[in-house]
mmCIF file of C-alpha atoms in Angstrom:
data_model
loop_
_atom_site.group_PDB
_atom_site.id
_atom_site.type_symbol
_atom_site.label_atom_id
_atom_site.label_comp_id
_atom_site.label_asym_id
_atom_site.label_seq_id
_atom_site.Cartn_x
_atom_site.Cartn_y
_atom_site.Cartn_z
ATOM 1 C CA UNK A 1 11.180 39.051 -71.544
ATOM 2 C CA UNK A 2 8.939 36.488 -70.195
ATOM 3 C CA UNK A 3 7.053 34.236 -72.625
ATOM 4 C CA UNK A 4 3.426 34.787 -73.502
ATOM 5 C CA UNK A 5 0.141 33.224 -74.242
ATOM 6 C CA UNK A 6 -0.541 29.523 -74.362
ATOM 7 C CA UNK A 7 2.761 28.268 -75.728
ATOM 8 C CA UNK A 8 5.570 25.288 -74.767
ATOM 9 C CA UNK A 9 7.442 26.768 -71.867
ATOM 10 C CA UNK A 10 11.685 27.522 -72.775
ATOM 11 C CA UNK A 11 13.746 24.716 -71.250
ATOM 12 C CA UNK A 12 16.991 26.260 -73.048
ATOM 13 C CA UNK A 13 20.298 24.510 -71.432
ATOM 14 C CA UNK A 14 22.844 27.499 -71.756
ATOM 15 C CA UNK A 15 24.943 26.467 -68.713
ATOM 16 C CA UNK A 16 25.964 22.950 -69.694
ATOM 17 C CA UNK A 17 29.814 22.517 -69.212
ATOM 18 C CA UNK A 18 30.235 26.006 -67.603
ATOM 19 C CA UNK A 19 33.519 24.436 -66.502
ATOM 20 C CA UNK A 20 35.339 24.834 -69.702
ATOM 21 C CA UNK A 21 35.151 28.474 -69.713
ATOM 22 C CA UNK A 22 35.712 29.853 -66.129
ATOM 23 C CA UNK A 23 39.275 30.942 -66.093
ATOM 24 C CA UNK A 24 41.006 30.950 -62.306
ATOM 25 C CA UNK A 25 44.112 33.190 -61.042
ATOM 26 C CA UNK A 26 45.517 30.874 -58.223
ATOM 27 C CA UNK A 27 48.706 32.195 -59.265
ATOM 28 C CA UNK A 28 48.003 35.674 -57.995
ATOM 29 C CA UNK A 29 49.872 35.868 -55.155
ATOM 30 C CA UNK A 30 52.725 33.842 -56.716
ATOM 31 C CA UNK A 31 52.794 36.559 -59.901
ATOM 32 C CA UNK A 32 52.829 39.307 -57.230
ATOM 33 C CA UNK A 33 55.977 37.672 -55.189
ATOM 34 C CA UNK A 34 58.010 36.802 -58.678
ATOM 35 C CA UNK A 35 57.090 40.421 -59.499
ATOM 36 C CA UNK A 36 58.140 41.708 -56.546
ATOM 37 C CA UNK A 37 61.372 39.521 -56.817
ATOM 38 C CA UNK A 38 62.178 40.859 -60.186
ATOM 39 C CA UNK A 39 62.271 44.615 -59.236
ATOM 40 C CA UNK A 40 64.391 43.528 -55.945
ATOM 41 C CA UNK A 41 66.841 41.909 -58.551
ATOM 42 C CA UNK A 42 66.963 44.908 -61.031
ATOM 43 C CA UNK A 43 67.576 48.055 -58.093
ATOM 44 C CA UNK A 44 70.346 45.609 -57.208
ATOM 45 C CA UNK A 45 71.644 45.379 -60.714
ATOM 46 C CA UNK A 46 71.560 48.916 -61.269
ATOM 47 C CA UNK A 47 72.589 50.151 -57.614
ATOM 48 C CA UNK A 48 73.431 52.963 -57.197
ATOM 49 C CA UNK A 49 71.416 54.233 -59.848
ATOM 50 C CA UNK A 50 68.129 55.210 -59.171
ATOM 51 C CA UNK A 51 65.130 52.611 -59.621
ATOM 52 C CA UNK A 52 63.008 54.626 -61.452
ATOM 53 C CA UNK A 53 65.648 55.262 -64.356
ATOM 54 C CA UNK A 54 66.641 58.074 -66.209
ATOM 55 C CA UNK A 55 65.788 61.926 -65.706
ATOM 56 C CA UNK A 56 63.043 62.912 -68.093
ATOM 57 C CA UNK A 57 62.023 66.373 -69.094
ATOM 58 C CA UNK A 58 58.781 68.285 -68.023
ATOM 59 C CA UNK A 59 56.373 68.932 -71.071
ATOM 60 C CA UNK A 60 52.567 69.848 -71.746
ATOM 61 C CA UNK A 61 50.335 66.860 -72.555
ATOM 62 C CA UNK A 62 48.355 67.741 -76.325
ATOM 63 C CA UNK A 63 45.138 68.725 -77.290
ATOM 64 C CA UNK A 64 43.272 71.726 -75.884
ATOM 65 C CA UNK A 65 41.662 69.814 -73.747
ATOM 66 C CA UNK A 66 44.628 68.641 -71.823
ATOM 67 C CA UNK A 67 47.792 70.943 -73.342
ATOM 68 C CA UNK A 68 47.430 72.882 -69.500
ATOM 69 C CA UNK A 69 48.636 69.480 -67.917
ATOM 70 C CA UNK A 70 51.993 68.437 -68.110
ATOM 71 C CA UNK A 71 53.847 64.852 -68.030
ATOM 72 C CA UNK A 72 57.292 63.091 -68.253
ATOM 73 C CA UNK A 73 58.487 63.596 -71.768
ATOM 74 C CA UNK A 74 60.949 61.560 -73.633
ATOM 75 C CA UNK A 75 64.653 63.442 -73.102
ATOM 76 C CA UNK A 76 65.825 67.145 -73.178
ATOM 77 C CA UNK A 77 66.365 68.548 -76.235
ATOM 78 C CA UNK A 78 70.061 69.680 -77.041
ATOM 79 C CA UNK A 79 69.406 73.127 -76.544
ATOM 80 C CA UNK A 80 68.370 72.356 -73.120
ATOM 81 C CA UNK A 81 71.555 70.233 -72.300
ATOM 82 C CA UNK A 82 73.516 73.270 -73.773
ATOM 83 C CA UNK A 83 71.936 75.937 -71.713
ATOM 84 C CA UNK A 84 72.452 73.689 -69.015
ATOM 85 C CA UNK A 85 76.138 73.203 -69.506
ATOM 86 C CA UNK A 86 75.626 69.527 -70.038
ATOM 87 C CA UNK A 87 77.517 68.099 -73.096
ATOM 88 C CA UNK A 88 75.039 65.490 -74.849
ATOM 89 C CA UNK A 89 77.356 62.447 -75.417
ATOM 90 C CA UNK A 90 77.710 63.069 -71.058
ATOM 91 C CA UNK A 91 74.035 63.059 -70.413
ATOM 92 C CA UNK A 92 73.300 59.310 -70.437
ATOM 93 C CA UNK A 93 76.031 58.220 -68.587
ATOM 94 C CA UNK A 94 75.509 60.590 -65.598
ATOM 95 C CA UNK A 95 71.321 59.117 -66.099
ATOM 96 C CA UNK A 96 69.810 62.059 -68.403
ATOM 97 C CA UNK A 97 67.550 61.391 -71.085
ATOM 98 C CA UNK A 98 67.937 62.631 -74.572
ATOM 99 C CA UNK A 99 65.718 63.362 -77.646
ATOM 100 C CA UNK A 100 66.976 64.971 -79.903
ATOM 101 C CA UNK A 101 63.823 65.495 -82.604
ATOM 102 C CA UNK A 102 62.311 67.365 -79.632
ATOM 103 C CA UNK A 103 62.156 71.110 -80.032
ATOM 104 C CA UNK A 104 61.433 74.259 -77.685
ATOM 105 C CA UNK A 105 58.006 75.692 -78.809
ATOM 106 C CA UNK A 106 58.549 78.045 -75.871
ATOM 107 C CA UNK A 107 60.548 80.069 -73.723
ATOM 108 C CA UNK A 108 59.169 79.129 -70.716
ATOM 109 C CA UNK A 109 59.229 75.729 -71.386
ATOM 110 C CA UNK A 110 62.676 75.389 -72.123
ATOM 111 C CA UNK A 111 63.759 77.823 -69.291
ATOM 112 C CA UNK A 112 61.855 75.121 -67.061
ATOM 113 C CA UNK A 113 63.499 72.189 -68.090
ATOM 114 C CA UNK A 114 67.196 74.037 -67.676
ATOM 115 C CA UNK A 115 66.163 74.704 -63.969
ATOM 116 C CA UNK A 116 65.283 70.653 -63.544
ATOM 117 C CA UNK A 117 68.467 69.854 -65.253
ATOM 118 C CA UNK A 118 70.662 72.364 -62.555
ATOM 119 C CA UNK A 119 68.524 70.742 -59.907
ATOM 120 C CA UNK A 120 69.136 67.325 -60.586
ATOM 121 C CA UNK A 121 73.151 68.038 -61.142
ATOM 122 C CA UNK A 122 73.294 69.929 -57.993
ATOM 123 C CA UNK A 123 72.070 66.666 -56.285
ATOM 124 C CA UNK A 124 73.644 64.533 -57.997
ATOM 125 C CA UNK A 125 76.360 62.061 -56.277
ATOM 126 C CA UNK A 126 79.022 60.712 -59.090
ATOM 127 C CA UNK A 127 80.967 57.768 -58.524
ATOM 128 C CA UNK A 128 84.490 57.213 -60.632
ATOM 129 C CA UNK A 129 84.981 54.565 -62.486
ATOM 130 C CA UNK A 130 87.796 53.776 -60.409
ATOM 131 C CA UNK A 131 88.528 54.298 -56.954
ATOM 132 C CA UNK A 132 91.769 54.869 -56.878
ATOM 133 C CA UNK A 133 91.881 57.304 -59.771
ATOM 134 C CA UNK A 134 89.096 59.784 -59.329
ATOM 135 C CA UNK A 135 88.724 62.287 -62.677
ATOM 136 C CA UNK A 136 87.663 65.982 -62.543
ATOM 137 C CA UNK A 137 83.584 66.613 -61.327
ATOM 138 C CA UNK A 138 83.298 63.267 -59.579
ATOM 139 C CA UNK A 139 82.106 63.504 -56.249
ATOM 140 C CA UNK A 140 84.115 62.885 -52.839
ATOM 141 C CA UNK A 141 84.957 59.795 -51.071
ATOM 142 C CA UNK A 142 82.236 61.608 -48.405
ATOM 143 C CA UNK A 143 79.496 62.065 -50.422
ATOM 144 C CA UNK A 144 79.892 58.838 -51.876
ATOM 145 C CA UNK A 145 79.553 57.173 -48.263
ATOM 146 C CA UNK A 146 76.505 59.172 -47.536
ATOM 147 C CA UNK A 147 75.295 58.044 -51.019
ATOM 148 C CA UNK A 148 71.963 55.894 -50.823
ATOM 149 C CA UNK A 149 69.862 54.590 -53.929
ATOM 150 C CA UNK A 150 66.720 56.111 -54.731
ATOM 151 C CA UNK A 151 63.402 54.199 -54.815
ATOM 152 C CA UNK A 152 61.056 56.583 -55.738
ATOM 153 C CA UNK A 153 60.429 58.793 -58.961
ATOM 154 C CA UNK A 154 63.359 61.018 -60.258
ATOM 155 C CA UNK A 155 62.315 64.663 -59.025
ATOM 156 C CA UNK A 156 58.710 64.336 -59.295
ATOM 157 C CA UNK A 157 56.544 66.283 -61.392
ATOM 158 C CA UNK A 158 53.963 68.521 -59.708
ATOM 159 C CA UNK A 159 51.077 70.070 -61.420
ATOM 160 C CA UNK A 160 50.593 73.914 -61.673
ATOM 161 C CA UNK A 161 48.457 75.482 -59.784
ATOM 162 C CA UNK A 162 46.212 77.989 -61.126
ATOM 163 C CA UNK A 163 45.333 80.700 -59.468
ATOM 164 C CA UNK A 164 42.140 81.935 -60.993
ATOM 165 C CA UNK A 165 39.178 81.628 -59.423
ATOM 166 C CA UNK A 166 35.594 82.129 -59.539
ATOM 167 C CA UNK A 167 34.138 86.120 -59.555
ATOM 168 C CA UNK A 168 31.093 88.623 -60.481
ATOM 169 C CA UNK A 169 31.009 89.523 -64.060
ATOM 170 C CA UNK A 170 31.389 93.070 -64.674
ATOM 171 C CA UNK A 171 29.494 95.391 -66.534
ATOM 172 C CA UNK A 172 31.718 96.011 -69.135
ATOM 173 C CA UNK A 173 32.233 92.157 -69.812
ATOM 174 C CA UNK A 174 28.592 92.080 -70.362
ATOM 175 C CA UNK A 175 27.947 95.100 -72.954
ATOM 176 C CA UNK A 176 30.805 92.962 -74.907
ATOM 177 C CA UNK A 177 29.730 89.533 -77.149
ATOM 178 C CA UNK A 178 32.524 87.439 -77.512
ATOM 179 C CA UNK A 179 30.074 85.747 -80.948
ATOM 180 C CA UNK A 180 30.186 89.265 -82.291
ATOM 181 C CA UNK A 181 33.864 89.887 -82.016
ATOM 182 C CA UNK A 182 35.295 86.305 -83.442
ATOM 183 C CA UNK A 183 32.675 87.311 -86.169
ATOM 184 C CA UNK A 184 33.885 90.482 -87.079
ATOM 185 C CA UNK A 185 37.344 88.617 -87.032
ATOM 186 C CA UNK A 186 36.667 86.290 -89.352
ATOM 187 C CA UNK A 187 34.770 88.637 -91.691
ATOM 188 C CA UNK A 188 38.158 91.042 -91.412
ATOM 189 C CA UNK A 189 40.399 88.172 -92.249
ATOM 190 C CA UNK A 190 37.766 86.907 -95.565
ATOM 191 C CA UNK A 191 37.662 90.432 -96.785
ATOM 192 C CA UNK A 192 40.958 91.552 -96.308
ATOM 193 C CA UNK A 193 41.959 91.156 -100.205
ATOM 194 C CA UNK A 194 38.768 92.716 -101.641
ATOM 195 C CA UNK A 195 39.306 95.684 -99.321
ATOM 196 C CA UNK A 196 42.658 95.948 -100.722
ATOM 197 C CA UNK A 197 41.765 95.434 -104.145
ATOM 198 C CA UNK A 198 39.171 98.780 -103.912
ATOM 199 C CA UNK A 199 41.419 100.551 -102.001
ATOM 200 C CA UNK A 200 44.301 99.963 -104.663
ATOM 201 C CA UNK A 201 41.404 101.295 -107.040
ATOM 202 C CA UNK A 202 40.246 103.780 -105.528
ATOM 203 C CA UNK A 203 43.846 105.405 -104.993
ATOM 204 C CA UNK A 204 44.198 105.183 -108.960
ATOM 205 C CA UNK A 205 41.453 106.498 -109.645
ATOM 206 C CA UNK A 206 42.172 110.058 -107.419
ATOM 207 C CA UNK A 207 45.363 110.017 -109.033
ATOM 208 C CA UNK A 208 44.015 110.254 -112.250
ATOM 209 C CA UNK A 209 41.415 112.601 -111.940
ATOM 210 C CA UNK A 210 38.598 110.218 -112.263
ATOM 211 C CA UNK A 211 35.177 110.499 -110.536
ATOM 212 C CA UNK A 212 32.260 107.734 -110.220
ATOM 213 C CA UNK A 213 29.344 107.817 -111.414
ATOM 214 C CA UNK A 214 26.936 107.581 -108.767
ATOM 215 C CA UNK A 215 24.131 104.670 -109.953
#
C-alpha cells in the first residue's frame, strides 16, 4: 500500500545480507548420478530378483471418496496364500509379501488376489540353491538361461474401468425422491420398538377381550 499524505518517505533496508539466506543445489546433478549409482548397485545385489521387490496384493484405497480406487497393499493374507496353494513360511523366499492382520472383507477381493498370486507363480523362474542338486518345483536349467531380471513394477496394477455412463432420466426415476425414501428409512428404523411395543399391546388386549375407549 503506498504511503499517504505529507509524511517522511519509507527507506526500510529489508534486503541487507540477502546472501546468508539463499540456499544453492550445485549438487543436483551429482545427487542424481550417486542416486542413480545406488539403484545400479542394489538390482546387482539382488539379481535375479526383481528391482521393484516383493509381490504385493491388490486392495481398495479408504474412504468413500476413494474406496472405488485400488493400490498396492501390504502382503496377502493367509487365506489367500492357502487358496492359492502357497504355504506362508514359502512365500517370502520365492518374493511374496505377507500380512497376516489383513483380512478378506470380500469375496471378490480375495478371489482377485488368488488369480494375481497363480499369475505371478505361473511366471515365475526359480533358481536352486544349488546347481548341482536341483529340489522338486525349481525351474529348468532352460528357463533359467532365458531368465532376465525385471526392472519395472511386479505385475502392475491397472485401474477398473467402469462402464457406466451418462443417460436420460426416466420417468419413473423422477416420480421417485430419493430425500423421501432415506426419510421414511430412518423414521422405520427410530420407530421400530414403539411399533412393537403397541403391537405387543394390542395383541393382549384381543386376547383378552378388551376394547378401547375411543377419546
Amino acid at each position: 500500500m503506498a504511503p499517504k499524505h505529507n509524511n517522511m518517505v519509507f527507506d526500510s533496508h529489508f534486503h541487507k545480507d540477502w546472501q546468508r539466506y539463499v540456499k544453492t543445489w550445485f549438487n543436483q546433478a551429482g545427487k542424481k548420478k550417486r542416486r542413480r549409482t545406488k539403484r545400479l548397485e542394489k538390482a546387482k545385489a539382488i539379481a535375479p530378483r526383481p528391482v521393484a521387490g516383493l509381490l504385493r496384493p491388490v486392495v481398495h484405497c479408504q474412504t468413500i471418496r476413494y474406496n472405488a480406487r485400488v493400490r498396492a497393499g501390504r502382503g496377502f493374507t493367509l487365506d489367500e496364500l492357502k487358496a492359492a496353494g502357497i504355504n506362508r513360511k514359502q512365500a517370502l523366499s520365492i518374493g511374496i509379501a505377507v500380512d497376516h492382520r489383513r483380512k478378506n472383507r470380500s469375496q471378490e477381493s480375495l478371489q482377485a488376489n488368488v488369480l494375481r498370486l497363480k499369475e505371478y507363480k505361473s511366471r515365475l523362474i526359480l533358481f536352486p540353491r544349488k546347481a548341482s542338486k536341483p529340489k522338486k518345483g525349481d525351474s529348468t536349467q532352460a528357463e533359467i538361461d532365458v531368465a532376465t531380471q525385471l526392472t519395472g513394477p511386479v505385475l502392475p496394477i491397472v485401474q477398473p474401468k467402469s462402464d457406466t455412463t451418462a443417460r436420460v432420466i426416466t420417468d419413473e426415476e423422477k416420480k421417485q425422491s430419493a430425500f423421501q425414501t432415506m426419510r421414511m428409512y430412518r423414521a422405520n428404523v427410530r420407530l421400530v420398538g414403539v411399533r412393537e411395543k403397541r403391537a405387543k399391546e394390542a395383541a393382549e388386549d384381543d386376547g383378552l377381550g378388551v376394547k378401547k375407549k375411543k377419546k
